Coordinates of C-alpha atoms and ligand atoms in Angstrom, one line a residue:
M1 CA 7.8 21.2 -1.4
A2 CA 8.6 18.8 -4.2
M3 CA 12.2 19.1 -4.7
S4 CA 14.4 18.1 -7.6
R5 CA 17.1 15.7 -7.4
K6 CA 19.8 18.3 -7.9
N7 CA 18.6 20.5 -5.1
F8 CA 18.7 17.4 -2.7
L9 CA 22.1 16.6 -3.7
K10 CA 23.3 20.1 -3.2
I11 CA 21.6 20.1 0.3
L12 CA 23.6 17.0 1.0
G13 CA 26.8 18.2 -0.3
L14 CA 26.5 15.1 -2.5
G15 CA 26.2 17.4 -5.8
F16 CA 29.2 15.4 -7.1
L17 CA 26.7 12.6 -7.9
S18 CA 24.6 15.0 -10.3
T19 CA 27.6 15.8 -12.3
G20 CA 26.9 12.7 -14.7
A21 CA 28.1 9.3 -15.1
G22 CA 31.2 9.9 -17.1
K23 CA 32.6 12.6 -14.8
G24 CA 31.6 10.7 -11.7
L25 CA 33.4 7.4 -13.0
S26 CA 36.7 9.3 -13.5
K27 CA 37.5 9.2 -9.8
P28 CA 35.5 6.6 -8.4
A29 CA 37.4 5.8 -5.3
A30 CA 37.4 9.5 -4.1
S31 CA 33.6 9.6 -4.9
L32 CA 32.9 6.6 -3.0
E33 CA 34.9 7.8 0.0
K34 CA 33.1 11.0 0.0
A35 CA 29.7 9.6 -0.4
K36 CA 30.7 7.0 2.5
A37 CA 31.9 9.9 4.5
E38 CA 28.7 12.0 4.1
A39 CA 26.5 9.1 4.7
S40 CA 28.2 8.0 7.9
K41 CA 27.7 11.5 9.3
L42 CA 23.9 11.4 9.1
K43 CA 22.0 11.3 12.3
I44 CA 18.2 11.5 13.1
T45 CA 17.8 14.8 15.0
G46 CA 13.9 14.8 15.5
V47 CA 10.6 13.1 14.5
D48 CA 7.4 15.2 14.1
I49 CA 4.4 13.3 14.7
Y50 CA 1.0 14.5 13.5
A51 CA -2.8 13.3 13.7
F52 CA -3.4 13.4 9.8
D53 CA -7.1 13.5 9.4
I54 CA -8.8 13.3 5.9
P55 CA -12.6 13.2 5.6
L56 CA -14.2 10.7 3.4
I57 CA -17.0 11.5 0.5
E58 CA -19.0 8.8 2.0
P59 CA -18.6 6.1 4.8
F60 CA -16.4 3.1 3.3
K61 CA -18.3 -0.1 4.0
I62 CA -17.0 -3.8 3.7
S63 CA -18.3 -7.0 5.1
I64 CA -16.5 -6.6 8.5
G65 CA -17.0 -3.0 9.2
T66 CA -17.4 0.6 8.1
V67 CA -15.1 3.5 8.4
Y68 CA -16.0 7.0 8.5
A69 CA -12.7 9.0 7.8
A70 CA -9.1 8.4 7.4
N71 CA -7.8 9.3 10.7
D72 CA -4.2 8.9 9.8
V73 CA -0.9 9.6 11.3
L74 CA 1.9 11.6 9.6
V75 CA 5.6 11.0 10.6
M76 CA 8.2 13.3 9.5
I77 CA 11.9 12.3 10.5
H78 CA 14.6 14.9 10.4
T79 CA 18.3 14.6 10.0
D80 CA 21.2 16.7 10.7
A81 CA 21.9 17.2 6.9
G82 CA 18.4 18.6 6.7
V83 CA 16.9 15.8 4.7
V84 CA 13.4 15.1 5.9
G85 CA 11.8 11.6 5.4
L86 CA 8.0 11.3 5.5
G87 CA 5.7 8.3 6.2
E88 CA 2.0 7.8 6.8
A89 CA 0.2 5.2 9.0
C90 CA -3.4 4.7 7.9
P91 CA -4.7 2.5 10.7
F92 CA -7.9 0.5 9.3
A93 CA -9.5 -0.7 12.5
P94 CA -11.7 -3.6 10.8
I95 CA -8.4 -5.1 9.3
T96 CA -5.7 -4.5 11.7
G97 CA -7.4 -3.5 14.8
E98 CA -5.6 -0.2 15.0
T99 CA -6.9 3.2 15.8
Q100 CA -5.3 6.8 15.4
E101 CA -4.8 6.9 19.2
M102 CA -2.9 3.5 19.3
N103 CA -0.6 4.7 16.4
L104 CA 0.0 7.9 17.9
A105 CA 1.0 6.5 21.2
A106 CA 3.2 3.9 19.3
A107 CA 4.7 6.6 17.1
K108 CA 6.1 8.2 20.3
G109 CA 7.7 4.7 21.4
L110 CA 9.1 4.4 17.7
R111 CA 10.6 7.9 17.8
E112 CA 12.6 6.9 21.0
I113 CA 14.1 4.1 19.1
V114 CA 15.3 6.2 16.2
L115 CA 16.4 9.4 17.8
G116 CA 20.3 9.9 17.6
K117 CA 20.8 6.9 15.1
S118 CA 21.8 6.9 11.4
P119 CA 18.6 6.8 9.3
L120 CA 20.5 4.7 6.6
A121 CA 20.7 1.6 9.1
I122 CA 17.3 0.6 8.1
E123 CA 17.9 -3.1 8.5
S124 CA 18.6 -2.8 12.2
L125 CA 16.3 -0.1 13.0
V126 CA 13.3 -2.0 11.4
H127 CA 14.4 -4.9 13.4
G128 CA 14.2 -2.7 16.7
F129 CA 10.6 -1.7 15.4
G130 CA 9.8 -5.6 16.0
P131 CA 8.0 -5.3 19.4
F132 CA 5.6 -2.8 17.8
L133 CA 4.9 -4.6 14.8
H134 CA 1.9 -6.8 15.8
S135 CA 0.0 -4.3 17.7
N136 CA 0.7 -1.2 15.4
P137 CA 2.1 -2.3 12.1
S138 CA 0.7 0.9 10.4
A139 CA 2.8 3.0 12.8
V140 CA 5.8 0.7 12.2
A141 CA 5.0 1.5 8.4
A142 CA 5.1 5.1 8.8
F143 CA 8.5 5.0 10.4
D144 CA 10.1 2.3 7.8
T145 CA 8.7 4.5 4.9
A146 CA 10.2 7.8 6.2
L147 CA 13.6 6.1 6.4
Y148 CA 13.4 4.6 3.1
D149 CA 12.5 8.3 1.8
I150 CA 15.6 9.6 3.5
L151 CA 17.5 6.8 1.8
G152 CA 16.2 7.7 -1.6
K153 CA 16.8 11.3 -1.1
V154 CA 20.3 10.8 -0.1
A155 CA 21.0 8.5 -3.0
G156 CA 19.2 11.1 -5.2
L157 CA 17.0 8.2 -6.6
P158 CA 13.3 7.3 -6.6
L159 CA 12.6 4.3 -4.4
Y160 CA 11.8 1.9 -7.2
R161 CA 15.1 2.7 -9.0
L162 CA 16.9 2.2 -5.6
F163 CA 15.2 -1.3 -5.5
G164 CA 16.2 -2.0 -9.0
G165 CA 12.7 -1.6 -10.6
D166 CA 11.9 -0.7 -14.2
K167 CA 8.1 -0.5 -14.5
P168 CA 7.3 3.1 -13.1
S169 CA 4.0 2.8 -14.8
F170 CA 1.2 0.1 -14.4
G171 CA -2.3 -0.6 -14.2
T172 CA -4.6 -0.3 -11.0
D173 CA -8.0 -1.3 -10.2
I174 CA -10.6 0.8 -8.4
T175 CA -13.0 -0.4 -5.8
T176 CA -16.9 -0.4 -5.3
D177 CA -17.5 -0.8 -1.6
L178 CA -20.6 -2.6 -0.3
D179 CA -24.1 -1.1 -1.3
E180 CA -27.1 -2.0 -3.0
P181 CA -26.3 -3.9 -6.2
E182 CA -27.8 -1.2 -8.4
K183 CA -25.9 1.6 -6.7
M184 CA -22.7 -0.6 -7.1
A185 CA -23.4 -1.1 -10.8
A186 CA -23.7 2.6 -11.4
K187 CA -20.5 3.3 -9.6
A188 CA -18.7 0.6 -11.5
A189 CA -20.1 2.2 -14.8
E190 CA -18.9 5.5 -13.8
F191 CA -15.5 4.1 -13.2
V192 CA -15.3 2.6 -16.6
G193 CA -16.3 6.0 -17.8
R194 CA -13.2 7.3 -16.2
G195 CA -11.1 5.0 -18.1
F196 CA -10.7 2.2 -15.6
D197 CA -10.7 -1.4 -17.1
T198 CA -10.5 -3.3 -13.8
I199 CA -13.1 -3.0 -11.2
K200 CA -12.8 -4.4 -7.6
I201 CA -16.1 -5.5 -6.1
K202 CA -16.7 -5.8 -2.4
V203 CA -19.0 -8.9 -1.6
G204 CA -19.2 -11.2 1.3
Q205 CA -22.6 -10.5 2.9
G206 CA -24.6 -13.5 1.7
Q207 CA -24.7 -15.5 -1.6
E208 CA -28.1 -14.2 -2.8
I209 CA -27.2 -10.5 -2.7
D210 CA -23.5 -11.1 -3.7
L211 CA -24.6 -12.9 -6.7
R212 CA -27.1 -10.0 -7.5
R213 CA -24.2 -7.6 -7.2
L214 CA -22.2 -9.3 -9.8
E215 CA -25.0 -9.7 -12.2
A216 CA -25.9 -6.0 -12.0
I217 CA -22.2 -4.9 -12.5
R218 CA -21.8 -7.2 -15.5
Q219 CA -25.2 -5.9 -16.9
A220 CA -23.9 -2.4 -16.5
I221 CA -20.4 -2.7 -17.7
G222 CA -20.4 -5.8 -20.0
Y223 CA -17.7 -8.5 -20.2
E224 CA -14.8 -6.5 -21.7
R225 CA -13.6 -5.2 -18.5
K226 CA -12.0 -7.3 -15.8
I227 CA -13.6 -7.7 -12.4
R228 CA -12.2 -9.1 -9.1
I229 CA -14.0 -9.5 -5.9
D230 CA -13.0 -9.3 -2.3
A231 CA -15.2 -10.9 0.4
N232 CA -13.1 -9.7 3.2
Q233 CA -13.5 -13.0 5.4
G234 CA -17.4 -12.9 5.0
W235 CA -18.1 -16.5 4.0
T236 CA -17.7 -20.0 5.7
P237 CA -15.7 -22.3 3.4
P238 CA -18.7 -24.4 2.1
L239 CA -20.6 -21.2 1.2
A240 CA -17.6 -19.8 -0.5
I241 CA -16.9 -22.8 -2.5
D242 CA -20.7 -22.9 -3.5
T243 CA -20.7 -19.0 -4.2
L244 CA -17.7 -19.2 -6.3
K245 CA -18.9 -21.8 -8.5
K246 CA -22.1 -19.8 -9.2
M247 CA -19.9 -16.8 -9.8
E248 CA -17.8 -18.4 -12.4
K249 CA -20.2 -17.3 -15.1
F250 CA -19.4 -13.7 -14.4
Q251 CA -15.8 -14.1 -15.3
V252 CA -14.0 -13.1 -12.2
Q253 CA -10.3 -12.7 -12.2
F254 CA -9.8 -13.7 -8.4
V255 CA -11.4 -13.5 -4.9
E256 CA -9.5 -11.9 -1.9
Q257 CA -9.9 -13.6 1.4
P258 CA -13.1 -15.7 1.1
V259 CA -13.1 -17.0 4.7
L260 CA -11.8 -16.0 8.2
A261 CA -8.1 -14.8 8.3
S262 CA -7.4 -17.4 10.9
D263 CA -8.9 -20.3 9.1
L264 CA -5.9 -21.7 7.1
A265 CA -7.4 -25.1 6.3
G266 CA -10.6 -23.4 5.2
L267 CA -8.6 -21.0 2.9
K268 CA -6.7 -24.0 1.4
A269 CA -9.9 -25.9 1.0
V270 CA -11.6 -23.0 -1.0
H271 CA -8.4 -22.5 -3.2
A272 CA -8.4 -26.4 -4.0
A273 CA -12.2 -26.3 -5.0
S274 CA -12.8 -22.9 -6.3
P275 CA -13.0 -22.2 -10.1
I276 CA -11.9 -18.7 -9.4
P277 CA -8.2 -18.2 -8.1
V278 CA -8.0 -17.3 -4.4
M279 CA -5.8 -14.4 -3.1
A280 CA -4.8 -14.2 0.6
D281 CA -5.1 -10.8 2.1
E282 CA -6.1 -10.6 5.8
A283 CA -4.4 -14.1 6.3
L284 CA -1.2 -12.3 5.3
F285 CA 0.4 -9.5 7.1
Y286 CA 3.9 -10.4 7.8
P287 CA 6.7 -12.2 5.8
A288 CA 6.2 -15.1 8.4
D289 CA 2.5 -15.4 7.3
A290 CA 3.8 -15.6 3.6
L291 CA 6.0 -18.6 4.3
K292 CA 3.2 -20.3 6.3
L293 CA 0.8 -19.7 3.4
I294 CA 3.1 -20.9 0.9
K295 CA 4.1 -24.2 2.9
A296 CA 0.3 -24.9 3.2
E297 CA -0.3 -24.3 -0.4
A298 CA -3.4 -22.3 0.8
C299 CA -3.8 -19.8 -2.1
A300 CA -2.9 -18.7 -5.5
Y301 CA -2.0 -15.0 -5.0
F302 CA -0.9 -12.7 -2.0
N303 CA -2.2 -9.1 -1.5
I304 CA 0.7 -7.3 0.1
K305 CA 0.1 -4.1 1.9
L306 CA 2.2 -1.4 3.4
M307 CA -0.2 -1.1 6.4
K308 CA -0.4 -4.8 7.3
A309 CA 3.4 -5.6 6.5
G310 CA 4.5 -2.8 8.6
G311 CA 6.6 -1.1 6.0
L312 CA 8.5 -1.4 2.6
L313 CA 11.1 -3.8 3.9
N314 CA 8.6 -6.4 4.8
M315 CA 6.7 -5.7 1.7
M316 CA 9.8 -6.5 -0.4
K317 CA 10.5 -9.6 1.7
I318 CA 7.0 -11.0 1.0
A319 CA 7.2 -10.1 -2.7
H320 CA 10.7 -12.2 -2.8
L321 CA 9.2 -15.1 -0.9
A322 CA 6.4 -15.4 -3.3
D323 CA 8.7 -15.1 -6.3
A324 CA 10.7 -18.0 -5.0
A325 CA 7.5 -19.9 -4.8
N326 CA 6.7 -18.8 -8.4
M327 CA 3.7 -17.0 -7.0
L328 CA 2.1 -13.7 -8.4
C329 CA 1.1 -10.9 -5.9
M330 CA -1.1 -7.6 -5.8
V331 CA -0.2 -4.7 -3.6
G332 CA -3.2 -3.1 -2.1
C333 CA -4.1 -0.4 0.4
M334 CA -6.1 0.9 3.1
I335 CA -7.7 4.3 2.6
D336 CA -4.3 5.7 2.7
S337 CA -3.4 9.4 1.1
R338 CA -1.1 9.4 -1.9
L339 CA 1.6 9.5 0.3
G340 CA 1.3 6.2 1.6
L341 CA 0.0 4.8 -1.9
T342 CA 3.1 6.3 -3.6
A343 CA 5.4 4.5 -1.1
A344 CA 3.5 1.5 -1.9
A345 CA 3.4 2.0 -5.6
H346 CA 7.4 1.9 -5.7
V347 CA 7.3 -1.5 -4.5
V348 CA 5.0 -2.6 -7.3
A349 CA 7.2 -0.7 -9.9
S350 CA 10.4 -2.8 -8.5
N351 CA 8.9 -6.5 -8.6
R352 CA 8.1 -8.3 -11.6
N353 CA 5.8 -11.0 -9.8
I354 CA 3.5 -7.9 -8.5
V355 CA 1.1 -8.0 -11.4
F356 CA -1.8 -6.7 -9.8
A357 CA -2.3 -3.5 -8.1
D358 CA -5.2 -2.1 -6.0
L359 CA -4.0 1.6 -5.0
D360 CA -7.1 3.7 -5.1
G361 CA -7.3 4.6 -1.3
H362 CA -7.6 8.3 -1.9
N363 CA -10.3 7.9 -4.2
S364 CA -12.8 8.2 -1.3
H365 CA -11.0 11.3 0.2
T366 CA -12.7 14.6 0.0
I367 CA -9.4 16.4 -0.3
D368 CA -5.8 15.5 -1.5
P369 CA -3.2 16.9 0.7
V370 CA -0.4 15.4 -1.2
V371 CA 1.8 17.3 -3.5
G372 CA 3.9 15.5 -6.0
G373 CA 3.5 11.7 -5.6
M374 CA 2.0 9.1 -8.0
L375 CA -0.2 9.9 -10.9
F376 CA -3.5 8.1 -11.0
E377 CA -5.3 8.4 -14.0
K378 CA -7.6 6.2 -16.4
G379 CA -6.6 3.1 -14.4
Q380 CA -2.8 3.7 -14.6
I381 CA -0.5 4.7 -11.8
T382 CA 3.1 6.3 -12.5
V383 CA 5.3 6.8 -9.7
P384 CA 7.5 10.3 -9.7
E385 CA 11.0 10.3 -11.0
L386 CA 11.9 12.2 -7.8
P387 CA 14.4 11.0 -5.1
G388 CA 12.8 9.1 -2.2
I389 CA 9.0 8.4 -2.3
G390 CA 8.7 11.6 -4.4
A391 CA 5.6 12.8 -2.5
D392 CA 5.2 15.6 0.1
V393 CA 2.4 17.0 2.2
D394 CA 1.1 20.4 1.1
P395 CA 2.7 22.9 3.5
A396 CA -0.7 24.9 3.9
F397 CA -2.4 21.6 5.0
L398 CA 0.5 20.6 7.3
K399 CA 0.2 24.0 9.1
K400 CA -3.4 23.1 10.1
L401 CA -2.4 19.5 11.6
K402 CA -1.9 18.9 15.3
K403 CA 1.6 18.1 16.3
I404 CA 1.8 15.3 19.0
Ligands
MG501 MG1 -9.1 -7.3 0.5

C-alpha cells in the first residue's frame, strides 16, 4: 500500500507540485491559489478504529510491571479527497495506566471531534483533544499522528521534511528487559553481534542484583559499546544516589527515571548528586511537565515519547522547550509497531537537540504488520522518503482486524 509521492499528488489533484521546482515557480501565485483551494476543500469523512493486537516473543518485564502483548489501537482517518491518515495507540499500562479498552472507548469520542472537520486544522483539533489527553494520551497520539500523516501526504513531503529536519538517518539503542544477569548479558552480546553499539539495560529491582546485571553485561560486551540504564522509578533517592555512584565504573551514558515520577524533589536530588547524568522519563508526559522540570533544574535530559506526549505536536513542543533550555533529548517508545515508531522517528529526524533514540519497540514482536516505514538495521534508523509517515499496515493483516 506504500504509495509514491507522485501518485498521492495525482489523487489529490495537486500534481502540479510534482512538476519540479523550476516550473512550479514560474507561476507561484496561481500554484498557491490552487493549493489553497484544494486544501480548503478537504474534510474528514470517516474514522476507522481497529483493535490492533500483536503478540510478543516473550513477556516484556520492567521494574514496575510486565506486559504480555501489544494490544494496540489502529486509527485510520478518511477524507473526501481519498487521502487516508494512519495512527497507532500503544497503551502501556505500567507507564500510562491505559488499556486497549480505554483507548478504544476514547477513540470513539475523539472520532466525534474530528468528523466533518478539515484534517489540516491540526492545531485546533489537537487542542480539542485536550480533555482526553490525561486519561488517554496514547489514543490522542493515534489521532494526532493520523492528522499529520494526512498533512504530509497532502504536502507531498515526508513528515521530517515538513518539520524542516535534515537527519533522516540516526542511531538507536536496543533494550534488554529485566531478567537474570547472565541472561541479560547473553542478550546484550547478541545485540552487539547484530551491529548495535548502544545497549539499554533495565534495572531498578535492588542494588545488589542491578550491580550484578551491569557487571555481567560489561563482562560479555566489553567497554567499547555504550550502555545506558533505565530504573523505571524503581529506587528511592538515597538508594539511587548510592547505586549510581557504585555504577560509575561501568561507564554508563545516563540513567532514566531513577525515582518515582511524582517525586520531583527526589529527581532533582539524584540529578545533583549522581556521577551519571539523569534523564526524566515517567516524570515527563506533556509540555507542561517539561516546563516544570526545566524550572526545577531536576534532570539533565528528557525522554520524549509519542504515547506519553499525546502526539507529534506535543513531542515537538517538548523538544523546542528543551532546546530553549539548552537541553538534549531522547525519543523513546513503548512497544509500538513500526507505524508508531516511524512517526516518532520523524521527530528525531527534525530536531538537532534530540541526540539519543530508543526506538526498538517492535523488536519484541512476533510479527511486523507494517509495510514501508523506517528501516531498523545495525543500530541505525532511516525514515522513509515517502509523503506523511511513510508507513502502512499490510492489507492482509488489516483484513483480519476487528473494526470497532
Ligand atoms: Mg524509560
